[in-house]
Short mmCIF file of C-alpha atoms and ligand atoms in Angstrom, two decimals:
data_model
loop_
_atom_site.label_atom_id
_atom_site.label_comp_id
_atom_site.label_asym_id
_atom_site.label_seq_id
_atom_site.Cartn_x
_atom_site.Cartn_y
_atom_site.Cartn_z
CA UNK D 63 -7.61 260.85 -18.15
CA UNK D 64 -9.95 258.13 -16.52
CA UNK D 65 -10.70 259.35 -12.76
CA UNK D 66 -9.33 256.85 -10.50
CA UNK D 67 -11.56 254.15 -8.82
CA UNK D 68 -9.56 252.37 -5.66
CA UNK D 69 -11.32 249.92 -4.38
CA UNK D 70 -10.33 248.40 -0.78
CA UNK D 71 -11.45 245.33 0.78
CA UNK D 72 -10.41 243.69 3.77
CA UNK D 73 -11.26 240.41 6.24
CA UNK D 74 -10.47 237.21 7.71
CA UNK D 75 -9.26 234.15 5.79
CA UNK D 76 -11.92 232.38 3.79
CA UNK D 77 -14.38 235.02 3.70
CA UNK D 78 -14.13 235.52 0.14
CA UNK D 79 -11.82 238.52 -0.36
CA UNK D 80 -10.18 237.19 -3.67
CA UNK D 81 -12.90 235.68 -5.28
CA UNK D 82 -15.13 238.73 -4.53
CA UNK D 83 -12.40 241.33 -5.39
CA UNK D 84 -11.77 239.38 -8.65
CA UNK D 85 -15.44 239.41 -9.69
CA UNK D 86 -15.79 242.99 -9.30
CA UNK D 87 -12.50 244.14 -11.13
CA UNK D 88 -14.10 242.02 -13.93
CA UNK D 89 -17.24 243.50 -13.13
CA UNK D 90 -15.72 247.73 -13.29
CA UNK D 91 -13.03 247.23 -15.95
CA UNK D 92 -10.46 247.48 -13.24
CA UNK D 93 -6.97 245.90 -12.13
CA UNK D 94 -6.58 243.38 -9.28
CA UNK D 95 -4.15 243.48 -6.44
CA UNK D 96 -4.13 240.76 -3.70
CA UNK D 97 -1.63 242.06 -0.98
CA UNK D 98 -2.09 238.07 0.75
CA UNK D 99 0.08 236.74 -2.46
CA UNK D 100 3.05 238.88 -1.72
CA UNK D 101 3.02 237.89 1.63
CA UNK D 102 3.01 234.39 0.54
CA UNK D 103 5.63 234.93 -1.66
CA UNK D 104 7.72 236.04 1.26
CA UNK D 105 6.78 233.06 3.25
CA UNK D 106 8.20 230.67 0.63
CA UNK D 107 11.78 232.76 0.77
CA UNK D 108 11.58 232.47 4.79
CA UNK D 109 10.55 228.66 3.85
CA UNK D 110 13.31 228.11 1.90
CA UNK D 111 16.41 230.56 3.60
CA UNK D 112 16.40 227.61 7.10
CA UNK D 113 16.18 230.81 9.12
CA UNK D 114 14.55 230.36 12.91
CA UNK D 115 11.11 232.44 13.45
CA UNK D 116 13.01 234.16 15.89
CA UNK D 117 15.40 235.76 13.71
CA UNK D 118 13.29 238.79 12.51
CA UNK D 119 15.99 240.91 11.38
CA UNK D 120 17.07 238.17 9.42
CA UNK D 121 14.18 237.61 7.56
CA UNK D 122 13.22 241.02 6.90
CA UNK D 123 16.78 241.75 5.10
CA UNK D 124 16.08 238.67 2.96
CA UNK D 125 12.53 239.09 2.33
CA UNK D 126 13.31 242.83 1.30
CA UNK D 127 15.93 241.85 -0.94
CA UNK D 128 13.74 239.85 -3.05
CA UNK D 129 11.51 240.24 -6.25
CA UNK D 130 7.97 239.64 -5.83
CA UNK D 131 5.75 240.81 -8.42
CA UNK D 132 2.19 240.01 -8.52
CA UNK D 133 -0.25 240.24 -11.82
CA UNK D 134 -3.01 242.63 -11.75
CA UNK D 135 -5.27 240.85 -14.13
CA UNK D 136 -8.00 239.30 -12.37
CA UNK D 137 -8.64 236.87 -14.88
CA UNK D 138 -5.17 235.48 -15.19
CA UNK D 139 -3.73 236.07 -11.08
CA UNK D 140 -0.39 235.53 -11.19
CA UNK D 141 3.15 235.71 -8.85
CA UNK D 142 6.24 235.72 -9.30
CA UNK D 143 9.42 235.24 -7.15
CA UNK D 144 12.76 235.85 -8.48
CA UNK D 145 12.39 235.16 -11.68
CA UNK D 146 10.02 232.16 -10.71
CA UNK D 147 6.66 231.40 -11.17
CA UNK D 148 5.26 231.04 -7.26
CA UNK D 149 1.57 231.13 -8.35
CA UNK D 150 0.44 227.46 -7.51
CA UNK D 151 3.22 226.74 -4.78
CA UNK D 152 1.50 229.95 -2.33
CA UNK D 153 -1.37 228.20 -2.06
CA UNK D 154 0.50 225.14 -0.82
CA UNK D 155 -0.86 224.38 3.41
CA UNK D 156 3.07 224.53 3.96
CA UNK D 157 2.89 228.01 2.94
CA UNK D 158 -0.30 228.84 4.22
CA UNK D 159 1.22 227.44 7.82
CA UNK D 160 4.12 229.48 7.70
CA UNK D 161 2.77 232.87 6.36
CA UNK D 162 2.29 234.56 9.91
CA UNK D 163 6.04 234.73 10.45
CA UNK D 164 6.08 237.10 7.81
CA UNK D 165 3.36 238.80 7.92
CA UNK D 166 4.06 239.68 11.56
CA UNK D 167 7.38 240.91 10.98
CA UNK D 168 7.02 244.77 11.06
CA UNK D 169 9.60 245.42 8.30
CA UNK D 170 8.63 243.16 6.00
CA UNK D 171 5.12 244.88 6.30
CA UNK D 172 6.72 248.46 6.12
CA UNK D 173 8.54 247.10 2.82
CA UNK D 174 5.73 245.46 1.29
CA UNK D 175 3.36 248.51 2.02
CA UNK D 176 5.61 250.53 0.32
CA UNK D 177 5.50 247.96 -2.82
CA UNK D 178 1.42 248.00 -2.75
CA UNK D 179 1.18 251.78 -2.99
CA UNK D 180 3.63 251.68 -6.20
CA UNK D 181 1.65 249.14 -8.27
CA UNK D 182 -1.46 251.10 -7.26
CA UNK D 183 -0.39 254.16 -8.59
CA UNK D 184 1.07 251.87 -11.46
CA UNK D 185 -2.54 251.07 -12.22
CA UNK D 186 -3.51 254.75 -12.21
CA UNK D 187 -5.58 254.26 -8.76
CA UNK D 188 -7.94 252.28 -11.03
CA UNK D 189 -7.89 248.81 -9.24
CA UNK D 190 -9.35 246.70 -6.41
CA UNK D 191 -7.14 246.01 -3.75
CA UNK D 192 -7.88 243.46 -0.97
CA UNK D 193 -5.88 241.92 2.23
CA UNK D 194 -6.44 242.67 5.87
CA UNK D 195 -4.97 246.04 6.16
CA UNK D 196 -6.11 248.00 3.05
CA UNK D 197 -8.68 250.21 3.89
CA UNK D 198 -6.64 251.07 7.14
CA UNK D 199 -2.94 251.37 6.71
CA UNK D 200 -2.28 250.81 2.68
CA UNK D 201 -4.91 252.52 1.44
CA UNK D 202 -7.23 254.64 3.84
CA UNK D 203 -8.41 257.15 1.31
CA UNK D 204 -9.48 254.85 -1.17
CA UNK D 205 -12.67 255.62 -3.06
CA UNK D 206 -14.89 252.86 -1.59
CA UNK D 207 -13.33 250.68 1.46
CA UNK D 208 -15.52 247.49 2.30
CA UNK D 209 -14.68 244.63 5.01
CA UNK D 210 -15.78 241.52 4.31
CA UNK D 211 -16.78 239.01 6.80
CA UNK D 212 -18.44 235.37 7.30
CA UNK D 213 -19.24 233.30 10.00
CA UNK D 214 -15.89 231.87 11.26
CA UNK D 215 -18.04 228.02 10.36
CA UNK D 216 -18.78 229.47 7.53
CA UNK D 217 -14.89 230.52 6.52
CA UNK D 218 -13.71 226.86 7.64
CA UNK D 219 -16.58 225.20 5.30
CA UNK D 220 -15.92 227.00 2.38
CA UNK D 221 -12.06 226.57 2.50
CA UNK D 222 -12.45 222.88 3.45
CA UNK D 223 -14.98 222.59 -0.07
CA UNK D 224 -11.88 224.25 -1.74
CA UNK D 225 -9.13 222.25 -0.96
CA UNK D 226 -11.06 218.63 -0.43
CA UNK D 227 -9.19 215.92 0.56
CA UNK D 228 -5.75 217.48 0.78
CA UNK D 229 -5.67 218.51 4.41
CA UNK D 230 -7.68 217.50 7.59
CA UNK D 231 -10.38 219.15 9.31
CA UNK D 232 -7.55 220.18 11.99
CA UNK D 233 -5.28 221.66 9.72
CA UNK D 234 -8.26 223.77 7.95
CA UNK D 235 -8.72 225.33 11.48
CA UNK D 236 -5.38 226.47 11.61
CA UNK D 237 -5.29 228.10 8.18
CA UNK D 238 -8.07 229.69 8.84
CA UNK D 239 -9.02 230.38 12.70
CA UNK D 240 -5.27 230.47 14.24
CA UNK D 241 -4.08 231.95 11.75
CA UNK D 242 -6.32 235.35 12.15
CA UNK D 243 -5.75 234.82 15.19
CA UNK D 244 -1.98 235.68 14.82
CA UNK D 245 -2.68 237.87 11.77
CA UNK D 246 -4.90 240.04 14.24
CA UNK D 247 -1.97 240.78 16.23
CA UNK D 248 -0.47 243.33 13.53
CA UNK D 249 -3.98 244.27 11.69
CA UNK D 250 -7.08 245.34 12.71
CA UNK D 251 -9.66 243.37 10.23
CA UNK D 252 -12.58 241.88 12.57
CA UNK D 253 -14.40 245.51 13.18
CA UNK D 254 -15.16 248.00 10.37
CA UNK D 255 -12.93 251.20 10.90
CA UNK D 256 -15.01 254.53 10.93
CA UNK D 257 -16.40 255.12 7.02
CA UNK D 258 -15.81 251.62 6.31
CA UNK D 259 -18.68 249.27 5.15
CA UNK D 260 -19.30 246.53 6.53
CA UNK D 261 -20.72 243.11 4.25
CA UNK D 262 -21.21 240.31 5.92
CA UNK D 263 -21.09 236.88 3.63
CA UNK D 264 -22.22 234.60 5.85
CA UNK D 265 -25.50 233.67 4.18
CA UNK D 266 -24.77 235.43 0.58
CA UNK D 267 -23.62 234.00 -2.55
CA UNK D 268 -21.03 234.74 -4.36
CA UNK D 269 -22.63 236.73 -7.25
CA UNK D 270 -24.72 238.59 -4.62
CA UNK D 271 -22.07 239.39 -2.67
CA UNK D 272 -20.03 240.95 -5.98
CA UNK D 273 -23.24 242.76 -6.92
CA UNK D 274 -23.81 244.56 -2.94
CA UNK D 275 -20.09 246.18 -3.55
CA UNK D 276 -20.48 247.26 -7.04
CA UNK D 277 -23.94 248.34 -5.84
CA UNK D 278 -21.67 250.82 -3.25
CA UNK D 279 -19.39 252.29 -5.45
CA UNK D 280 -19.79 255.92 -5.88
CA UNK D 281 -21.91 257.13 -9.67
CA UNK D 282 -22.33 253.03 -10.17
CA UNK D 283 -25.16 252.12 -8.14
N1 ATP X 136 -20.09 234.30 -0.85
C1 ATP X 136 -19.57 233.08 -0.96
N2 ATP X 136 -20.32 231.99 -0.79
C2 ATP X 136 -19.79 230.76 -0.86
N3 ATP X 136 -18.49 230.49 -1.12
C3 ATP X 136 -17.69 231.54 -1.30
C4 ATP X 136 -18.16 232.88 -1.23
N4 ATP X 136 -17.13 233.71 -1.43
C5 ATP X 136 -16.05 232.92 -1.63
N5 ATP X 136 -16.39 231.63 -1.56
C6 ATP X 136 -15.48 230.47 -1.66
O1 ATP X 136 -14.78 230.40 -0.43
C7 ATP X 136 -13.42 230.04 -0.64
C8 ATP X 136 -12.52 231.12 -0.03
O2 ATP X 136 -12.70 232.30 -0.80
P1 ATP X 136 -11.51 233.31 -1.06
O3 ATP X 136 -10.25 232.57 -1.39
O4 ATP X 136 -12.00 234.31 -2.04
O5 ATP X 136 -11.39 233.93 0.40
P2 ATP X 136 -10.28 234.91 0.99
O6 ATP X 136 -10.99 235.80 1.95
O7 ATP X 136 -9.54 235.56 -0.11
O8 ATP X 136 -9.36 233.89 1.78
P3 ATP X 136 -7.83 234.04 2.23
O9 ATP X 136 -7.69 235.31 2.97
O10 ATP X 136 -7.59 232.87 3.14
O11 ATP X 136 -6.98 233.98 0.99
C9 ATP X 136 -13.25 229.85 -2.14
O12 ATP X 136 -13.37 228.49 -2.44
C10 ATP X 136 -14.41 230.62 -2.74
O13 ATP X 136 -14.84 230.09 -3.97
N1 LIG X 137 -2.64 243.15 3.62
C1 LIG X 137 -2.35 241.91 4.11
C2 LIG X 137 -2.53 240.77 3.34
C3 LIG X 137 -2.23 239.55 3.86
N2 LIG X 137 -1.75 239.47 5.12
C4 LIG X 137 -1.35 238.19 5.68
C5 LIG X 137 -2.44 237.46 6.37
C6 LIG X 137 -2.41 236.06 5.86
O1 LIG X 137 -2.04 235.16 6.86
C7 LIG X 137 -1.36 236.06 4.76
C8 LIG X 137 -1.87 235.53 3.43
O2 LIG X 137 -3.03 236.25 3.06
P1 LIG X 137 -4.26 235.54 2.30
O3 LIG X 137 -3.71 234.99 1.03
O4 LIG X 137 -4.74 234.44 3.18
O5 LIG X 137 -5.25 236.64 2.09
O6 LIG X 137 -0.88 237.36 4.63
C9 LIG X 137 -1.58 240.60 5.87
O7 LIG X 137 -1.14 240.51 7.04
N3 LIG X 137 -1.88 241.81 5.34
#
């Protein structure tokens, strides 16, 4: 049997948590989990039911009763909602606007927890996980835990590169600084927890950036 190799990476928005996570599952011949899709898959069902943000109850029984399933091949990421492919449509700013209501909704964490620990023992504990509560709540004993962090100009900058044109400078802001700020309410992602390592991205590349967390993993330095 091949000994396990979890992986868990947290941080804000934009500071380069999929990209980086994706690059080193390539990189260690492991599976990729982002926890951030599933959430977004569960905004899109909140999007869609007309419920109020107020009714929490509410959207926890219909998040819960839903199918999200996320790929775990970091070449091809993938989601899928009921049957539906949601990959393209969670990375629509409607989405992104809306995904604090569920992710702030302490069932709908408790449930989706519960689905992140089975695909990672699905994957035999050999996989990179990343979102903002990973290396704390999800997966505390994983084998290497990293947060990952950027200046917050340098978060809004590279997110504004990536979507161009399609949203203003104002609604960049929100995706990215309001919304860790609501995020932060229910996660703990701006300080490393105690054995935690701490990378900061701010004036690293991406390659660089994959090669410092390979370059921690235990026997593959
Ligand atoms: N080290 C880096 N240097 C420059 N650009 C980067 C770096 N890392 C990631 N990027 C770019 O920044 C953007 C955001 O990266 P990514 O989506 O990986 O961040 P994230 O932390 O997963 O964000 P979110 O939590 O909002 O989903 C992407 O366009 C990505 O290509
Ligand atoms: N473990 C996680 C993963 C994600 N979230 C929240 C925070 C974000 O607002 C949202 C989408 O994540 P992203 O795609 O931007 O990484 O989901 C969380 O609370 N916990």
């Amino acid at each position: 049997m091949t000994d396990s190799l979890l992986i868990a990476i947290d941080g804000p928005s934009g500071s380069g948590k999929s990209s980086t996570s994706r690059g080193v599952a390539q990189r260690l011949g492991l599976a990729y989990l982002d926890t951030g899709s599933l959430y977004r898959a569960a905004a899109i069902c909140f999007l869609e039911s007309g419920l109020d943000v107020a009714q929490t109850e509410q959207i926890a029984a219909l998040v819960t009763s839903a199918a999200i399933t996320p790929g775990t091949d970091p070449l091809h990421p993938s989601t899928m909602l009921d049957g539906r492919d949601v990959t393209a449509e969670i990375r629509e700013p409607r989405v992104s606007e809306k995904v604090s209501v569920v992710a702030t909704n302490l069932a709908v964490r408790e449930w989706l927890n519960e689905q992140f620990r089975t695909i990672i023992a699905a994957a035999d504990r050999r996989i990179v996980v990343e979102g903002r509560d990973i290396t704390t709540v999800v997966a505390p004993d994983a084998d290497l835990r990293v947060l990952l962090v950027a200046d917050p100009a340098a978060r809004i900058a590279r997110r504004q590169a990536e979507l161009g044109g399609s949203v203003n400078a104002d609604q960049v802001t929100d995706q990215v600084v309001r919304r860790d700020r609501d995020d932060a309410t229910v996660s703990q992602f701006e300080e490393p927890a105690e054995g935690v390592e701490l990378v900061d991205s701010t004036h690293m590349g991406l390659d660089e950036v994959i090669e410092t967390i390979c370059g921690m993993v235990p026997g593959h330095a």
